[in-house]
Amino acid sequence: MADVSGKHFQRIKKIIESNNAIKRSTSATVKQFQALYQDFIAAISTNYEHLGTVKDVADIFLDEEKMRLLEQFEPLQNVQLAVCGYNSSGKTSFLHDFLGCGKFLPTGTGATTARIVKFSYKPADETYIREVDSFLTMVEQENSRTDLSAYFADYERARKVNVKG
């Protein structure tokens, strides 16, 4: 079984915290740039109209497409983590330990979970497993949704009791 305790767990935690800090900083910097750019445009707009030759000489302005890209910039709010390894190397056991939600994925010897598994952030009462044809098309296979809400809701209640107790 994968060992995620001690310094390895702390290292992963520190990396995730660092990545989140970088995302917050990047998002704040982009928003600050957008505000400064808008202030700049507002401040020089009348002068710029009178200096038509400057427009031809020095194009220091972002085109609409680049501004639209900046406006749409939104860093991922949730952590994305990839776990890779050989068959039966303990990837699923690692995930169970790392997530701390018990053993809800199948484990065993051989290619038990020989597929891509993607976790998303959902409230406990909305959790489920679904199988898709591929991650490129994300077409859900018919009748492939398995409701896990009861399992995770029970886990959440037990965790709250343990925290309070």
PDB file of C-alpha atoms in Angstrom:
ATOM      1  CA  MET A   1       0.000   0.000   0.000  1.00  0.00           C
ATOM      2  CA  ALA A   2       1.237   3.491  -0.768  1.00  0.00           C
ATOM      3  CA  ASP A   3       2.761   5.421   2.151  1.00  0.00           C
ATOM      4  CA  VAL A   4       1.400   8.969   2.103  1.00  0.00           C
ATOM      5  CA  SER A   5       2.172   9.808   5.696  1.00  0.00           C
ATOM      6  CA  GLY A   6       5.002  11.833   7.117  1.00  0.00           C
ATOM      7  CA  LYS A   7       7.315  13.892   4.982  1.00  0.00           C
ATOM      8  CA  HIS A   8       5.868  12.677   1.628  1.00  0.00           C
ATOM      9  CA  PHE A   9       2.381  13.830   2.546  1.00  0.00           C
ATOM     10  CA  GLN A  10       3.735  17.136   3.860  1.00  0.00           C
ATOM     11  CA  ARG A  11       5.741  17.632   0.658  1.00  0.00           C
ATOM     12  CA  ILE A  12       2.657  17.030  -1.512  1.00  0.00           C
ATOM     13  CA  LYS A  13       0.647  19.368   0.700  1.00  0.00           C
ATOM     14  CA  LYS A  14       3.341  22.070   0.444  1.00  0.00           C
ATOM     15  CA  ILE A  15       3.468  21.736  -3.374  1.00  0.00           C
ATOM     16  CA  ILE A  16      -0.321  22.050  -3.626  1.00  0.00           C
ATOM     17  CA  GLU A  17      -0.322  25.094  -1.324  1.00  0.00           C
ATOM     18  CA  SER A  18       2.488  26.644  -3.377  1.00  0.00           C
ATOM     19  CA  ASN A  19       0.593  26.029  -6.643  1.00  0.00           C
ATOM     20  CA  ASN A  20      -2.524  27.627  -5.176  1.00  0.00           C
ATOM     21  CA  ALA A  21      -0.500  30.678  -4.082  1.00  0.00           C
ATOM     22  CA  ILE A  22       0.955  31.003  -7.599  1.00  0.00           C
ATOM     23  CA  LYS A  23      -2.541  30.775  -9.137  1.00  0.00           C
ATOM     24  CA  ARG A  24      -3.878  33.454  -6.778  1.00  0.00           C
ATOM     25  CA  SER A  25      -0.887  35.701  -7.487  1.00  0.00           C
ATOM     26  CA  THR A  26      -1.212  35.240 -11.259  1.00  0.00           C
ATOM     27  CA  SER A  27      -4.924  35.965 -11.159  1.00  0.00           C
ATOM     28  CA  ALA A  28      -4.369  39.102  -9.060  1.00  0.00           C
ATOM     29  CA  THR A  29      -1.610  40.294 -11.420  1.00  0.00           C
ATOM     30  CA  VAL A  30      -3.816  39.815 -14.509  1.00  0.00           C
ATOM     31  CA  LYS A  31      -6.685  41.698 -12.848  1.00  0.00           C
ATOM     32  CA  GLN A  32      -4.318  44.485 -11.785  1.00  0.00           C
ATOM     33  CA  PHE A  33      -2.953  44.721 -15.340  1.00  0.00           C
ATOM     34  CA  GLN A  34      -6.465  44.876 -16.790  1.00  0.00           C
ATOM     35  CA  ALA A  35      -7.420  47.693 -14.408  1.00  0.00           C
ATOM     36  CA  LEU A  36      -4.236  49.638 -15.200  1.00  0.00           C
ATOM     37  CA  TYR A  37      -4.731  49.105 -18.913  1.00  0.00           C
ATOM     38  CA  GLN A  38      -8.312  50.386 -18.755  1.00  0.00           C
ATOM     39  CA  ASP A  39      -7.172  53.439 -16.746  1.00  0.00           C
ATOM     40  CA  PHE A  40      -4.406  54.048 -19.280  1.00  0.00           C
ATOM     41  CA  ILE A  41      -6.804  53.823 -22.221  1.00  0.00           C
ATOM     42  CA  ALA A  42      -9.269  56.177 -20.526  1.00  0.00           C
ATOM     43  CA  ALA A  43      -6.519  58.689 -19.703  1.00  0.00           C
ATOM     44  CA  ILE A  44      -5.078  58.898 -23.204  1.00  0.00           C
ATOM     45  CA  SER A  45      -8.119  58.208 -25.365  1.00  0.00           C
ATOM     46  CA  THR A  46      -8.747  61.844 -26.279  1.00  0.00           C
ATOM     47  CA  ASN A  47      -5.072  62.563 -26.925  1.00  0.00           C
ATOM     48  CA  TYR A  48      -4.690  59.381 -28.946  1.00  0.00           C
ATOM     49  CA  GLU A  49      -7.509  60.356 -31.285  1.00  0.00           C
ATOM     50  CA  HIS A  50      -5.709  63.624 -32.060  1.00  0.00           C
ATOM     51  CA  LEU A  51      -2.409  61.908 -32.746  1.00  0.00           C
ATOM     52  CA  GLY A  52      -3.368  59.596 -35.608  1.00  0.00           C
ATOM     53  CA  THR A  53       0.226  59.331 -36.776  1.00  0.00           C
ATOM     54  CA  VAL A  54       1.305  57.798 -33.474  1.00  0.00           C
ATOM     55  CA  LYS A  55      -1.098  54.927 -34.110  1.00  0.00           C
ATOM     56  CA  ASP A  56       0.749  54.082 -37.303  1.00  0.00           C
ATOM     57  CA  VAL A  57       4.218  54.431 -35.777  1.00  0.00           C
ATOM     58  CA  ALA A  58       3.904  52.700 -32.419  1.00  0.00           C
ATOM     59  CA  ASP A  59       1.238  50.097 -31.845  1.00  0.00           C
ATOM     60  CA  ILE A  60       1.435  49.749 -28.080  1.00  0.00           C
ATOM     61  CA  PHE A  61      -2.198  48.789 -27.675  1.00  0.00           C
ATOM     62  CA  LEU A  62      -3.519  45.272 -27.300  1.00  0.00           C
ATOM     63  CA  ASP A  63      -5.922  44.214 -29.993  1.00  0.00           C
ATOM     64  CA  GLU A  64      -9.453  43.166 -29.082  1.00  0.00           C
ATOM     65  CA  GLU A  65      -8.644  39.468 -29.303  1.00  0.00           C
ATOM     66  CA  LYS A  66      -5.784  39.726 -26.787  1.00  0.00           C
ATOM     67  CA  MET A  67      -7.939  41.773 -24.411  1.00  0.00           C
ATOM     68  CA  ARG A  68     -10.735  39.200 -24.717  1.00  0.00           C
ATOM     69  CA  LEU A  69      -8.275  36.423 -23.848  1.00  0.00           C
ATOM     70  CA  LEU A  70      -7.138  38.339 -20.779  1.00  0.00           C
ATOM     71  CA  GLU A  71     -10.728  38.951 -19.725  1.00  0.00           C
ATOM     72  CA  GLN A  72     -11.484  35.249 -20.068  1.00  0.00           C
ATOM     73  CA  PHE A  73      -8.366  34.272 -18.104  1.00  0.00           C
ATOM     74  CA  GLU A  74      -9.443  32.310 -15.087  1.00  0.00           C
ATOM     75  CA  PRO A  75      -6.937  30.103 -13.302  1.00  0.00           C
ATOM     76  CA  LEU A  76      -8.163  26.698 -12.246  1.00  0.00           C
ATOM     77  CA  GLN A  77      -9.732  27.019  -8.837  1.00  0.00           C
ATOM     78  CA  ASN A  78      -9.228  23.365  -7.941  1.00  0.00           C
ATOM     79  CA  VAL A  79      -6.099  21.266  -7.756  1.00  0.00           C
ATOM     80  CA  GLN A  80      -5.381  18.845 -10.570  1.00  0.00           C
ATOM     81  CA  LEU A  81      -3.170  15.897  -9.700  1.00  0.00           C
ATOM     82  CA  ALA A  82      -2.116  13.015 -11.955  1.00  0.00           C
ATOM     83  CA  VAL A  83      -1.167   9.645 -10.467  1.00  0.00           C
ATOM     84  CA  CYS A  84       0.660   7.304 -12.853  1.00  0.00           C
ATOM     85  CA  GLY A  85       2.404   3.983 -12.418  1.00  0.00           C
ATOM     86  CA  TYR A  86       2.750   0.352 -13.399  1.00  0.00           C
ATOM     87  CA  ASN A  87      -0.039  -2.209 -12.879  1.00  0.00           C
ATOM     88  CA  SER A  88      -0.475  -3.196  -9.219  1.00  0.00           C
ATOM     89  CA  SER A  89       1.913  -0.494  -8.008  1.00  0.00           C
ATOM     90  CA  GLY A  90      -0.563   0.916  -5.466  1.00  0.00           C
ATOM     91  CA  LYS A  91      -2.022   3.910  -7.306  1.00  0.00           C
ATOM     92  CA  THR A  92      -5.593   3.232  -6.160  1.00  0.00           C
ATOM     93  CA  SER A  93      -4.455   2.525  -2.603  1.00  0.00           C
ATOM     94  CA  PHE A  94      -2.520   5.794  -2.679  1.00  0.00           C
ATOM     95  CA  LEU A  95      -5.657   7.638  -3.804  1.00  0.00           C
ATOM     96  CA  HIS A  96      -7.706   6.061  -1.017  1.00  0.00           C
ATOM     97  CA  ASP A  97      -5.121   7.153   1.575  1.00  0.00           C
ATOM     98  CA  PHE A  98      -4.602  10.580   0.038  1.00  0.00           C
ATOM     99  CA  LEU A  99      -8.314  11.396  -0.240  1.00  0.00           C
ATOM    100  CA  GLY A 100      -9.032   9.960   3.188  1.00  0.00           C
ATOM    101  CA  CYS A 101     -12.536   8.861   2.141  1.00  0.00           C
ATOM    102  CA  GLY A 102     -12.201   5.135   2.697  1.00  0.00           C
ATOM    103  CA  LYS A 103     -11.939   2.501   0.000  1.00  0.00           C
ATOM    104  CA  PHE A 104     -14.552   3.339  -2.619  1.00  0.00           C
ATOM    105  CA  LEU A 105     -12.587   2.337  -5.740  1.00  0.00           C
ATOM    106  CA  PRO A 106     -11.921  -1.311  -6.634  1.00  0.00           C
ATOM    107  CA  THR A 107      -8.453  -2.655  -5.851  1.00  0.00           C
ATOM    108  CA  GLY A 108      -6.757  -5.960  -6.511  1.00  0.00           C
ATOM    109  CA  THR A 109      -3.898  -7.581  -8.382  1.00  0.00           C
ATOM    110  CA  GLY A 110      -3.584  -7.063 -12.101  1.00  0.00           C
ATOM    111  CA  ALA A 111      -5.270  -4.394 -14.185  1.00  0.00           C
ATOM    112  CA  THR A 112      -8.208  -3.793 -11.814  1.00  0.00           C
ATOM    113  CA  THR A 113      -8.580  -0.096 -12.558  1.00  0.00           C
ATOM    114  CA  ALA A 114      -6.789   0.006 -15.907  1.00  0.00           C
ATOM    115  CA  ARG A 115      -8.510   3.190 -17.002  1.00  0.00           C
ATOM    116  CA  ILE A 116      -8.292   6.901 -16.499  1.00  0.00           C
ATOM    117  CA  VAL A 117     -10.122   7.980 -13.353  1.00  0.00           C
ATOM    118  CA  LYS A 118     -10.949  11.651 -12.912  1.00  0.00           C
ATOM    119  CA  PHE A 119     -12.209  13.132  -9.647  1.00  0.00           C
ATOM    120  CA  SER A 120     -14.123  16.399  -9.523  1.00  0.00           C
ATOM    121  CA  TYR A 121     -15.104  18.642  -6.650  1.00  0.00           C
ATOM    122  CA  LYS A 122     -18.726  18.036  -5.631  1.00  0.00           C
ATOM    123  CA  PRO A 123     -20.707  18.298  -2.395  1.00  0.00           C
ATOM    124  CA  ALA A 124     -21.102  14.918  -0.660  1.00  0.00           C
ATOM    125  CA  ASP A 125     -24.774  14.649  -1.650  1.00  0.00           C
ATOM    126  CA  GLU A 126     -23.926  15.014  -5.362  1.00  0.00           C
ATOM    127  CA  THR A 127     -21.129  12.441  -5.681  1.00  0.00           C
ATOM    128  CA  TYR A 128     -21.232   9.711  -8.287  1.00  0.00           C
ATOM    129  CA  ILE A 129     -19.039   7.636 -10.580  1.00  0.00           C
ATOM    130  CA  ARG A 130     -19.677   7.684 -14.316  1.00  0.00           C
ATOM    131  CA  GLU A 131     -17.976   5.968 -17.199  1.00  0.00           C
ATOM    132  CA  VAL A 132     -17.274   7.840 -20.424  1.00  0.00           C
ATOM    133  CA  ASP A 133     -16.166   6.597 -23.829  1.00  0.00           C
ATOM    134  CA  SER A 134     -13.103   8.839 -23.801  1.00  0.00           C
ATOM    135  CA  PHE A 135     -11.880  12.000 -22.148  1.00  0.00           C
ATOM    136  CA  LEU A 136     -11.731  13.638 -25.572  1.00  0.00           C
ATOM    137  CA  THR A 137     -15.444  13.293 -26.270  1.00  0.00           C
ATOM    138  CA  MET A 138     -16.690  12.950 -22.661  1.00  0.00           C
ATOM    139  CA  VAL A 139     -19.685  10.972 -23.955  1.00  0.00           C
ATOM    140  CA  GLU A 140     -21.172   9.181 -20.975  1.00  0.00           C
ATOM    141  CA  GLN A 141     -21.880   5.498 -21.459  1.00  0.00           C
ATOM    142  CA  GLU A 142     -25.511   4.518 -21.052  1.00  0.00           C
ATOM    143  CA  ASN A 143     -26.482   3.503 -17.494  1.00  0.00           C
ATOM    144  CA  SER A 144     -22.912   4.045 -16.295  1.00  0.00           C
ATOM    145  CA  ARG A 145     -23.672   6.446 -13.433  1.00  0.00           C
ATOM    146  CA  THR A 146     -23.306   4.996  -9.923  1.00  0.00           C
ATOM    147  CA  ASP A 147     -24.580   7.134  -7.055  1.00  0.00           C
ATOM    148  CA  LEU A 148     -22.048   7.505  -4.210  1.00  0.00           C
ATOM    149  CA  SER A 149     -23.869  10.238  -2.286  1.00  0.00           C
ATOM    150  CA  ALA A 150     -24.975   7.956   0.566  1.00  0.00           C
ATOM    151  CA  TYR A 151     -21.418   6.691   1.026  1.00  0.00           C
ATOM    152  CA  PHE A 152     -19.837  10.153   1.096  1.00  0.00           C
ATOM    153  CA  ALA A 153     -22.635  11.663   3.205  1.00  0.00           C
ATOM    154  CA  ASP A 154     -22.055   8.916   5.814  1.00  0.00           C
ATOM    155  CA  TYR A 155     -18.318   9.583   5.629  1.00  0.00           C
ATOM    156  CA  GLU A 156     -18.863  13.354   6.091  1.00  0.00           C
ATOM    157  CA  ARG A 157     -21.071  12.772   9.150  1.00  0.00           C
ATOM    158  CA  ALA A 158     -18.526  10.394  10.685  1.00  0.00           C
ATOM    159  CA  ARG A 159     -15.716  12.856  10.031  1.00  0.00           C
ATOM    160  CA  LYS A 160     -17.630  15.725  11.672  1.00  0.00           C
ATOM    161  CA  VAL A 161     -18.292  13.566  14.737  1.00  0.00           C
ATOM    162  CA  ASN A 162     -14.585  12.695  14.962  1.00  0.00           C
ATOM    163  CA  VAL A 163     -13.573  16.350  14.635  1.00  0.00           C
ATOM    164  CA  LYS A 164     -16.004  17.473  17.348  1.00  0.00           C
ATOM    165  CA  GLY A 165     -15.219  14.537  19.655  1.00  0.00           C
TER     166      GLY A 165
END
